[in-house]
Amino acid sequence: MTDQLTFNNPVTRFPRIEPPEQHQPEPGLDAELVPEADIGATSYRGTGRLEGRRALVTGADSGIGAATALAFAREGADVALAYLPDEERDARRVADLIEAEGRRAVLLPGDLADERYCTDLVEQAVKELGGLDALVNNAGRQISVPRFDDITDEQWKQTYEVNLHAMVRVTRATLPHLSAGATIVNSTSIQAYDPSDHLMDYASTKAAINNFTKGLATQLAPQGIRVNAVAPGPVWTPLQVSDGQPKEALPEFGHNTPLGRAGQPVELAPAYVFLTSPESSFVVGSTIHVNGGQMTP
Ligand code: NAD
Ligand code: MG
């Protein structure tokens, strides 16, 4: 079996997919994605790096968050999964995979645009897991709009609520529960550095997330709490088919990377595992770029 510890050619490690044009209503389901994305069900092997940790992962039902939640469980962590109620089907699948490892999966559906949920979610996770050692702020929305002046106020607000303000609120609610050795990892994007002109609201939230990550990292480091970020490039997830990209761009998705292909969610998980494990003890306020070779500052 090939897993993340197998040496092979990264160009051909995963297929150069040419997804058919497709559309799902936001938020989109992994279960309906064509071709299916690899979240690590048979391709991620745990090595005991997060033994006994208790983690909260937002957007954990699908894509990068699902791969991260599953990898965390395979590394020995119990995981609370946050996601939208419409994503129950995807979340259930990830929970089943986690439970198959003998780890706990706590399902906490809700809308991160709802301020109340941002704090209730954390309290529930703490209650069910008996505490928290790790937070992964991964949930996000991305809606492509070709022209700047067609992006409504409502969209600007909703994208900032989900991508940035919910991250702030969930982090604030989590902090009192964290002790030295705990970690926070935020999902940012290549879009923070190299924005697409059809994703202005989204890309600018990601630039803000980078800045927030560094400020928070500096402030929390003396307490022994480390904050870092992961910046994915093009990764095949439901985000892309629920208006994240123009439909006609899907068949070429990721082909412009130096590796010539899109990434699979399982290829992101090791970065989140590393930043959450004690191996990264001297890594603070950093960003790991997992993007197939696209250049970043
Ligand atoms: P995804 O659709 O699988 O995951 C995003 C998740 O965000 C959803 O599953 C959903 O649970 C959650 N979410 C969205 N709106 C929400 C709301 N209102 N309330 C609660 N949860 C909500 O897609 P993904 O690509 O795995 O995205 C994960 C993260 O990675 C996002 O922050 C995204 O911006 C970032 N990212 C993705 C790519 C990519 O190419 N896929 C590239 C760069 C960054
Ligand atoms: Mg989802």
mmCIF file of C-alpha atoms and ligand atoms in Angstrom:
data_model
loop_
_atom_site.group_PDB
_atom_site.id
_atom_site.type_symbol
_atom_site.label_atom_id
_atom_site.label_comp_id
_atom_site.label_asym_id
_atom_site.label_seq_id
_atom_site.Cartn_x
_atom_site.Cartn_y
_atom_site.Cartn_z
ATOM 1 C CA MET A 1 0.000 0.000 0.000
ATOM 2 C CA THR A 2 1.197 3.500 -0.816
ATOM 3 C CA ASP A 3 0.938 6.001 2.033
ATOM 4 C CA GLN A 4 2.464 9.354 2.926
ATOM 5 C CA LEU A 5 5.723 7.648 3.944
ATOM 6 C CA THR A 6 6.270 5.906 0.590
ATOM 7 C CA PHE A 7 9.036 7.393 -1.594
ATOM 8 C CA ASN A 8 7.929 7.973 -5.167
ATOM 9 C CA ASN A 9 7.673 10.628 -7.836
ATOM 10 C CA PRO A 10 5.503 13.538 -6.622
ATOM 11 C CA VAL A 11 4.527 14.326 -10.209
ATOM 12 C CA THR A 12 2.799 10.969 -10.644
ATOM 13 C CA ARG A 13 2.099 10.115 -7.013
ATOM 14 C CA PHE A 14 -1.489 11.225 -7.577
ATOM 15 C CA PRO A 15 -3.198 11.428 -10.974
ATOM 16 C CA ARG A 16 -3.313 14.660 -12.945
ATOM 17 C CA ILE A 17 -7.074 14.908 -12.647
ATOM 18 C CA GLU A 18 -9.270 16.597 -15.274
ATOM 19 C CA PRO A 19 -12.531 16.973 -13.362
ATOM 20 C CA PRO A 20 -15.659 17.243 -15.496
ATOM 21 C CA GLU A 21 -17.571 20.524 -15.250
ATOM 22 C CA GLN A 22 -19.870 20.117 -12.248
ATOM 23 C CA HIS A 23 -21.699 22.208 -9.702
ATOM 24 C CA GLN A 24 -22.907 21.670 -6.143
ATOM 25 C CA PRO A 25 -24.758 24.160 -3.945
ATOM 26 C CA GLU A 26 -22.582 25.636 -1.164
ATOM 27 C CA PRO A 27 -21.052 24.006 0.911
ATOM 28 C CA GLY A 28 -20.695 20.966 -1.394
ATOM 29 C CA LEU A 29 -20.103 17.365 -0.412
ATOM 30 C CA ASP A 30 -17.077 15.109 -0.781
ATOM 31 C CA ALA A 31 -19.602 12.315 -1.362
ATOM 32 C CA GLU A 32 -20.679 13.968 -4.646
ATOM 33 C CA LEU A 33 -17.269 15.050 -5.922
ATOM 34 C CA VAL A 34 -16.125 13.653 -9.315
ATOM 35 C CA PRO A 35 -13.485 12.278 -9.262
ATOM 36 C CA GLU A 36 -13.437 11.316 -5.596
ATOM 37 C CA ALA A 37 -10.833 13.162 -3.507
ATOM 38 C CA ASP A 38 -8.262 11.288 -1.408
ATOM 39 C CA ILE A 39 -8.703 12.234 2.262
ATOM 40 C CA GLY A 40 -6.365 9.465 3.401
ATOM 41 C CA ALA A 41 -8.779 6.621 4.136
ATOM 42 C CA THR A 42 -6.248 4.122 2.740
ATOM 43 C CA SER A 43 -3.276 6.448 2.199
ATOM 44 C CA TYR A 44 -2.400 7.935 5.589
ATOM 45 C CA ARG A 45 -0.490 5.880 8.147
ATOM 46 C CA GLY A 46 -0.253 7.020 11.761
ATOM 47 C CA THR A 47 3.040 6.980 13.640
ATOM 48 C CA GLY A 48 1.917 7.935 17.166
ATOM 49 C CA ARG A 49 2.818 11.617 16.944
ATOM 50 C CA LEU A 50 -0.334 12.981 18.614
ATOM 51 C CA GLU A 51 -0.901 10.320 21.224
ATOM 52 C CA GLY A 52 -3.592 11.406 23.717
ATOM 53 C CA ARG A 53 -4.153 14.870 22.205
ATOM 54 C CA ARG A 54 -7.649 16.352 22.086
ATOM 55 C CA ALA A 55 -8.247 18.384 18.955
ATOM 56 C CA LEU A 56 -10.996 20.577 17.520
ATOM 57 C CA VAL A 57 -10.998 20.840 13.725
ATOM 58 C CA THR A 58 -13.421 23.156 11.889
ATOM 59 C CA GLY A 59 -14.595 22.198 8.408
ATOM 60 C CA ALA A 60 -13.626 18.646 9.366
ATOM 61 C CA ASP A 61 -16.243 16.867 7.263
ATOM 62 C CA SER A 62 -14.551 17.155 3.892
ATOM 63 C CA GLY A 63 -11.431 18.124 2.012
ATOM 64 C CA ILE A 64 -8.389 19.317 3.905
ATOM 65 C CA GLY A 65 -10.165 19.363 7.274
ATOM 66 C CA ALA A 66 -11.351 15.777 6.850
ATOM 67 C CA ALA A 67 -7.847 14.608 5.898
ATOM 68 C CA THR A 68 -6.457 16.462 8.917
ATOM 69 C CA ALA A 69 -9.045 15.080 11.349
ATOM 70 C CA LEU A 70 -8.441 11.531 10.128
ATOM 71 C CA ALA A 71 -4.646 11.915 10.237
ATOM 72 C CA PHE A 72 -4.892 13.309 13.782
ATOM 73 C CA ALA A 73 -6.889 10.227 14.832
ATOM 74 C CA ARG A 74 -4.404 7.885 13.155
ATOM 75 C CA GLU A 75 -1.665 9.721 15.102
ATOM 76 C CA GLY A 76 -3.508 8.983 18.348
ATOM 77 C CA ALA A 77 -5.744 12.028 18.925
ATOM 78 C CA ASP A 78 -9.441 12.288 19.786
ATOM 79 C CA VAL A 79 -11.144 14.795 17.515
ATOM 80 C CA ALA A 80 -14.151 17.118 17.670
ATOM 81 C CA LEU A 81 -15.478 17.846 14.185
ATOM 82 C CA ALA A 82 -17.192 21.139 13.309
ATOM 83 C CA TYR A 83 -19.143 21.416 10.049
ATOM 84 C CA LEU A 84 -22.443 22.669 8.618
ATOM 85 C CA PRO A 85 -25.583 20.617 9.326
ATOM 86 C CA ASP A 86 -25.981 20.004 5.549
ATOM 87 C CA GLU A 87 -22.671 18.131 5.628
ATOM 88 C CA GLU A 88 -23.806 15.379 8.005
ATOM 89 C CA ARG A 89 -23.214 12.678 5.402
ATOM 90 C CA ASP A 90 -19.536 13.632 4.915
ATOM 91 C CA ALA A 91 -19.025 14.164 8.650
ATOM 92 C CA ARG A 92 -20.443 10.736 9.474
ATOM 93 C CA ARG A 93 -17.973 9.109 7.102
ATOM 94 C CA VAL A 94 -15.008 10.843 8.737
ATOM 95 C CA ALA A 95 -16.336 9.972 12.197
ATOM 96 C CA ASP A 96 -16.625 6.313 11.179
ATOM 97 C CA LEU A 97 -13.013 6.320 9.960
ATOM 98 C CA ILE A 98 -11.855 7.937 13.214
ATOM 99 C CA GLU A 99 -13.789 5.501 15.357
ATOM 100 C CA ALA A 100 -12.345 2.608 13.357
ATOM 101 C CA GLU A 101 -8.969 3.725 14.801
ATOM 102 C CA GLY A 102 -10.346 3.372 18.322
ATOM 103 C CA ARG A 103 -10.326 7.170 18.741
ATOM 104 C CA ARG A 104 -13.223 9.434 19.685
ATOM 105 C CA ALA A 105 -15.049 11.528 17.109
ATOM 106 C CA VAL A 106 -17.382 14.203 18.474
ATOM 107 C CA LEU A 107 -19.807 15.623 15.910
ATOM 108 C CA LEU A 108 -20.662 19.313 16.389
ATOM 109 C CA PRO A 109 -22.699 20.638 13.457
ATOM 110 C CA GLY A 110 -23.489 24.358 13.206
ATOM 111 C CA ASP A 111 -22.982 27.593 11.298
ATOM 112 C CA LEU A 112 -19.796 29.532 12.066
ATOM 113 C CA ALA A 113 -21.506 32.726 10.888
ATOM 114 C CA ASP A 114 -23.544 32.386 14.089
ATOM 115 C CA GLU A 115 -21.561 34.012 16.925
ATOM 116 C CA ARG A 116 -23.199 31.847 19.540
ATOM 117 C CA TYR A 117 -22.190 28.623 17.800
ATOM 118 C CA CYS A 118 -18.523 29.722 17.763
ATOM 119 C CA THR A 119 -18.411 29.602 21.559
ATOM 120 C CA ASP A 120 -20.923 26.768 22.145
ATOM 121 C CA LEU A 121 -18.888 24.609 19.800
ATOM 122 C CA VAL A 122 -15.773 25.014 21.914
ATOM 123 C CA GLU A 123 -17.613 24.380 25.189
ATOM 124 C CA GLN A 124 -19.130 21.199 23.739
ATOM 125 C CA ALA A 125 -15.754 19.994 22.469
ATOM 126 C CA VAL A 126 -14.172 20.604 25.880
ATOM 127 C CA LYS A 127 -17.002 18.824 27.638
ATOM 128 C CA GLU A 128 -16.968 15.780 25.365
ATOM 129 C CA LEU A 129 -13.195 15.405 25.043
ATOM 130 C CA GLY A 130 -12.368 16.412 28.620
ATOM 131 C CA GLY A 131 -10.299 19.404 27.453
ATOM 132 C CA LEU A 132 -8.501 20.683 24.358
ATOM 133 C CA ASP A 133 -4.841 20.635 23.307
ATOM 134 C CA ALA A 134 -5.121 21.551 19.649
ATOM 135 C CA LEU A 135 -7.264 23.782 17.465
ATOM 136 C CA VAL A 136 -7.328 23.722 13.671
ATOM 137 C CA ASN A 137 -9.186 26.727 12.243
ATOM 138 C CA ASN A 138 -9.817 25.315 8.797
ATOM 139 C CA ALA A 139 -13.400 26.139 7.777
ATOM 140 C CA GLY A 140 -13.763 28.575 4.920
ATOM 141 C CA ARG A 141 -15.967 29.664 2.046
ATOM 142 C CA GLN A 142 -14.868 30.731 -1.443
ATOM 143 C CA ILE A 143 -17.305 32.104 -4.004
ATOM 144 C CA SER A 144 -15.923 33.196 -7.351
ATOM 145 C CA VAL A 145 -17.340 36.427 -8.828
ATOM 146 C CA PRO A 146 -15.782 37.633 -12.085
ATOM 147 C CA ARG A 147 -16.250 41.392 -11.532
ATOM 148 C CA PHE A 148 -15.349 43.254 -8.347
ATOM 149 C CA ASP A 149 -18.442 45.491 -8.509
ATOM 150 C CA ASP A 150 -20.694 42.425 -8.620
ATOM 151 C CA ILE A 151 -19.529 41.231 -5.189
ATOM 152 C CA THR A 152 -22.391 42.213 -2.910
ATOM 153 C CA ASP A 153 -22.008 43.632 0.581
ATOM 154 C CA GLU A 154 -23.705 40.503 1.792
ATOM 155 C CA GLN A 155 -21.047 38.288 0.236
ATOM 156 C CA TRP A 156 -18.178 40.401 1.608
ATOM 157 C CA LYS A 157 -19.710 40.171 5.085
ATOM 158 C CA GLN A 158 -20.474 36.448 4.920
ATOM 159 C CA THR A 159 -16.982 35.559 3.672
ATOM 160 C CA TYR A 160 -15.371 37.644 6.422
ATOM 161 C CA GLU A 161 -17.710 36.175 9.067
ATOM 162 C CA VAL A 162 -16.895 32.573 8.177
ATOM 163 C CA ASN A 163 -13.234 32.845 7.198
ATOM 164 C CA LEU A 164 -11.937 35.449 9.640
ATOM 165 C CA HIS A 165 -14.358 36.506 12.379
ATOM 166 C CA ALA A 166 -15.356 32.931 13.237
ATOM 167 C CA MET A 167 -11.644 32.075 13.461
ATOM 168 C CA VAL A 168 -11.170 34.913 15.942
ATOM 169 C CA ARG A 169 -14.241 33.890 17.962
ATOM 170 C CA VAL A 170 -13.413 30.185 18.078
ATOM 171 C CA THR A 171 -9.819 30.972 19.021
ATOM 172 C CA ARG A 172 -10.907 33.351 21.784
ATOM 173 C CA ALA A 173 -13.264 30.732 23.216
ATOM 174 C CA THR A 174 -10.576 28.033 23.030
ATOM 175 C CA LEU A 175 -7.725 29.952 24.672
ATOM 176 C CA PRO A 176 -8.847 29.610 28.312
ATOM 177 C CA HIS A 177 -8.754 25.829 27.849
ATOM 178 C CA LEU A 178 -5.258 25.590 26.353
ATOM 179 C CA SER A 179 -2.104 25.038 28.356
ATOM 180 C CA ALA A 180 1.615 25.044 27.505
ATOM 181 C CA GLY A 181 2.307 22.673 24.636
ATOM 182 C CA ALA A 182 -1.033 23.361 22.972
ATOM 183 C CA THR A 183 -1.172 24.454 19.343
ATOM 184 C CA ILE A 184 -3.334 26.384 16.913
ATOM 185 C CA VAL A 185 -3.087 25.929 13.147
ATOM 186 C CA ASN A 186 -4.972 28.219 10.760
ATOM 187 C CA SER A 187 -5.782 27.388 7.129
ATOM 188 C CA THR A 188 -4.686 30.256 4.927
ATOM 189 C CA SER A 189 -4.030 30.059 1.150
ATOM 190 C CA ILE A 190 -1.722 30.826 -1.749
ATOM 191 C CA GLN A 191 -4.440 33.422 -2.405
ATOM 192 C CA ALA A 192 -3.009 35.492 0.456
ATOM 193 C CA TYR A 193 0.084 36.159 -1.700
ATOM 194 C CA ASP A 194 -1.101 35.685 -5.250
ATOM 195 C CA PRO A 195 -4.771 36.709 -5.311
ATOM 196 C CA SER A 196 -7.041 35.721 -8.190
ATOM 197 C CA ASP A 197 -9.047 38.723 -9.340
ATOM 198 C CA HIS A 198 -12.295 36.720 -9.160
ATOM 199 C CA LEU A 199 -11.770 35.899 -5.458
ATOM 200 C CA MET A 200 -11.162 39.332 -3.910
ATOM 201 C CA ASP A 201 -13.231 38.871 -0.761
ATOM 202 C CA TYR A 202 -11.840 35.378 -0.157
ATOM 203 C CA ALA A 203 -8.214 36.217 -0.949
ATOM 204 C CA SER A 204 -8.233 39.237 1.332
ATOM 205 C CA THR A 205 -9.548 37.156 4.265
ATOM 206 C CA LYS A 206 -6.570 34.855 3.754
ATOM 207 C CA ALA A 207 -4.110 37.778 3.874
ATOM 208 C CA ALA A 208 -5.795 38.856 7.117
ATOM 209 C CA ILE A 209 -5.500 35.315 8.479
ATOM 210 C CA ASN A 210 -1.730 35.360 7.825
ATOM 211 C CA ASN A 211 -1.400 38.618 9.707
ATOM 212 C CA PHE A 212 -3.628 37.425 12.573
ATOM 213 C CA THR A 213 -1.615 34.195 12.806
ATOM 214 C CA LYS A 214 1.648 36.075 13.286
ATOM 215 C CA GLY A 215 0.255 38.509 15.838
ATOM 216 C CA LEU A 216 -1.369 35.779 17.894
ATOM 217 C CA ALA A 217 1.724 33.577 17.638
ATOM 218 C CA THR A 218 3.903 36.343 19.068
ATOM 219 C CA GLN A 219 1.506 37.002 21.909
ATOM 220 C CA LEU A 220 0.986 33.363 22.926
ATOM 221 C CA ALA A 221 4.528 32.034 22.479
ATOM 222 C CA PRO A 222 5.696 33.020 25.996
ATOM 223 C CA GLN A 223 2.854 30.859 27.377
ATOM 224 C CA GLY A 224 4.098 27.883 25.373
ATOM 225 C CA ILE A 225 1.154 27.942 22.982
ATOM 226 C CA ARG A 226 2.251 27.838 19.364
ATOM 227 C CA VAL A 227 0.275 29.307 16.488
ATOM 228 C CA ASN A 228 1.096 28.602 12.835
ATOM 229 C CA ALA A 229 -0.591 28.374 9.453
ATOM 230 C CA VAL A 230 -0.793 26.110 6.428
ATOM 231 C CA ALA A 231 -1.152 27.724 2.991
ATOM 232 C CA PRO A 232 -2.547 25.232 0.478
ATOM 233 C CA GLY A 233 -2.362 25.717 -3.281
ATOM 234 C CA PRO A 234 -4.967 24.090 -5.556
ATOM 235 C CA VAL A 235 -6.379 21.072 -3.729
ATOM 236 C CA TRP A 236 -9.246 18.963 -5.015
ATOM 237 C CA THR A 237 -12.124 19.538 -2.554
ATOM 238 C CA PRO A 238 -15.864 20.388 -2.618
ATOM 239 C CA LEU A 239 -14.957 24.073 -2.103
ATOM 240 C CA GLN A 240 -13.961 24.248 -5.767
ATOM 241 C CA VAL A 241 -17.193 22.884 -7.253
ATOM 242 C CA SER A 242 -19.565 24.947 -5.073
ATOM 243 C CA ASP A 243 -18.737 28.215 -6.923
ATOM 244 C CA GLY A 244 -15.144 28.317 -5.622
ATOM 245 C CA GLN A 245 -13.982 28.282 -9.267
ATOM 246 C CA PRO A 246 -15.699 29.152 -12.531
ATOM 247 C CA LYS A 247 -17.138 25.809 -13.736
ATOM 248 C CA GLU A 248 -15.228 25.894 -17.006
ATOM 249 C CA ALA A 249 -11.913 26.134 -15.113
ATOM 250 C CA LEU A 250 -12.432 22.796 -13.316
ATOM 251 C CA PRO A 251 -11.006 20.459 -16.003
ATOM 252 C CA GLU A 252 -7.645 22.267 -15.749
ATOM 253 C CA PHE A 253 -7.709 22.702 -11.980
ATOM 254 C CA GLY A 254 -4.156 22.657 -10.600
ATOM 255 C CA HIS A 255 -2.479 22.055 -13.943
ATOM 256 C CA ASN A 256 -0.619 25.353 -13.643
ATOM 257 C CA THR A 257 1.499 24.204 -10.679
ATOM 258 C CA PRO A 258 5.120 23.164 -11.330
ATOM 259 C CA LEU A 259 4.079 19.599 -10.418
ATOM 260 C CA GLY A 260 1.423 19.908 -13.125
ATOM 261 C CA ARG A 261 -1.468 18.613 -11.051
ATOM 262 C CA ALA A 262 -3.863 19.503 -8.233
ATOM 263 C CA GLY A 263 -3.057 18.350 -4.725
ATOM 264 C CA GLN A 264 -5.139 15.800 -2.844
ATOM 265 C CA PRO A 265 -6.364 16.577 0.698
ATOM 266 C CA VAL A 266 -4.225 13.773 2.177
ATOM 267 C CA GLU A 267 -1.113 15.628 0.979
ATOM 268 C CA LEU A 268 -2.015 18.539 3.275
ATOM 269 C CA ALA A 269 -2.525 16.498 6.436
ATOM 270 C CA PRO A 270 1.185 15.986 7.292
ATOM 271 C CA ALA A 271 1.725 19.758 7.536
ATOM 272 C CA TYR A 272 -1.105 20.058 10.093
ATOM 273 C CA VAL A 273 0.199 17.022 11.987
ATOM 274 C CA PHE A 274 3.728 18.471 12.088
ATOM 275 C CA LEU A 275 2.559 21.878 13.369
ATOM 276 C CA THR A 276 0.414 20.185 16.049
ATOM 277 C CA SER A 277 3.082 17.717 17.184
ATOM 278 C CA PRO A 278 5.986 18.505 19.538
ATOM 279 C CA GLU A 279 8.389 17.968 16.601
ATOM 280 C CA SER A 280 7.640 21.558 15.605
ATOM 281 C CA SER A 281 8.440 22.969 19.079
ATOM 282 C CA PHE A 282 10.581 25.829 17.658
ATOM 283 C CA VAL A 283 8.169 26.675 14.830
ATOM 284 C CA VAL A 284 6.091 29.729 15.764
ATOM 285 C CA GLY A 285 4.152 32.167 13.563
ATOM 286 C CA SER A 286 5.215 30.270 10.456
ATOM 287 C CA THR A 287 3.382 29.225 7.325
ATOM 288 C CA ILE A 288 3.928 25.893 5.629
ATOM 289 C CA HIS A 289 3.216 26.160 1.913
ATOM 290 C CA VAL A 290 1.748 23.016 0.392
ATOM 291 C CA ASN A 291 1.040 24.066 -3.148
ATOM 292 C CA GLY A 292 2.837 21.982 -5.754
ATOM 293 C CA GLY A 293 5.602 24.541 -6.203
ATOM 294 C CA GLN A 294 3.819 27.860 -6.674
ATOM 295 C CA MET A 295 6.117 30.679 -5.572
ATOM 296 C CA THR A 296 5.401 32.560 -2.340
ATOM 297 C CA PRO A 297 7.239 35.407 -0.622
HETATM 298 P P1 NAD B 1 -14.102 22.010 1.945
HETATM 299 O O1 NAD B 1 -15.309 22.559 1.312
HETATM 300 O O2 NAD B 1 -13.949 20.547 1.989
HETATM 301 O O3 NAD B 1 -13.969 22.540 3.440
HETATM 302 C C1 NAD B 1 -14.436 23.795 3.856
HETATM 303 C C2 NAD B 1 -15.330 23.553 5.043
HETATM 304 O O4 NAD B 1 -15.655 24.806 5.619
HETATM 305 C C3 NAD B 1 -16.649 22.899 4.708
HETATM 306 O O5 NAD B 1 -16.549 21.495 4.731
HETATM 307 C C4 NAD B 1 -17.549 23.428 5.797
HETATM 308 O O6 NAD B 1 -17.693 22.480 6.833
HETATM 309 C C5 NAD B 1 -16.813 24.614 6.339
HETATM 310 N N1 NAD B 1 -17.687 25.785 6.286
HETATM 311 C C6 NAD B 1 -17.947 26.588 5.229
HETATM 312 N N2 NAD B 1 -18.847 27.519 5.582
HETATM 313 C C7 NAD B 1 -19.169 27.270 6.880
HETATM 314 C C8 NAD B 1 -20.056 27.873 7.816
HETATM 315 N N3 NAD B 1 -20.817 28.941 7.497
HETATM 316 N N4 NAD B 1 -20.153 27.345 9.060
HETATM 317 C C9 NAD B 1 -19.406 26.258 9.393
HETATM 318 N N5 NAD B 1 -18.535 25.666 8.560
HETATM 319 C C10 NAD B 1 -18.435 26.169 7.330
HETATM 320 O O7 NAD B 1 -12.862 22.693 1.221
HETATM 321 P P2 NAD B 1 -11.287 22.726 1.550
HETATM 322 O O8 NAD B 1 -10.676 23.129 0.273
HETATM 323 O O9 NAD B 1 -10.840 21.515 2.233
HETATM 324 O O10 NAD B 1 -11.171 23.983 2.528
HETATM 325 C C11 NAD B 1 -10.539 23.936 3.777
HETATM 326 C C12 NAD B 1 -9.710 25.192 3.981
HETATM 327 O O11 NAD B 1 -8.625 25.177 3.071
HETATM 328 C C13 NAD B 1 -10.474 26.489 3.739
HETATM 329 O O12 NAD B 1 -10.119 27.440 4.728
HETATM 330 C C14 NAD B 1 -9.948 26.936 2.391
HETATM 331 O O13 NAD B 1 -10.008 28.325 2.235
HETATM 332 C C15 NAD B 1 -8.520 26.443 2.468
HETATM 333 N N6 NAD B 1 -7.866 26.328 1.149
HETATM 334 C C16 NAD B 1 -8.303 25.431 0.231
HETATM 335 C C17 NAD B 1 -7.674 25.376 -0.993
HETATM 336 C C18 NAD B 1 -8.103 24.402 -2.065
HETATM 337 O O14 NAD B 1 -7.608 24.488 -3.183
HETATM 338 N N7 NAD B 1 -8.990 23.481 -1.803
HETATM 339 C C19 NAD B 1 -6.606 26.211 -1.273
HETATM 340 C C20 NAD B 1 -6.185 27.113 -0.309
HETATM 341 C C21 NAD B 1 -6.832 27.169 0.905
HETATM 342 MG MG MG B 2 -17.608 20.054 3.599
#
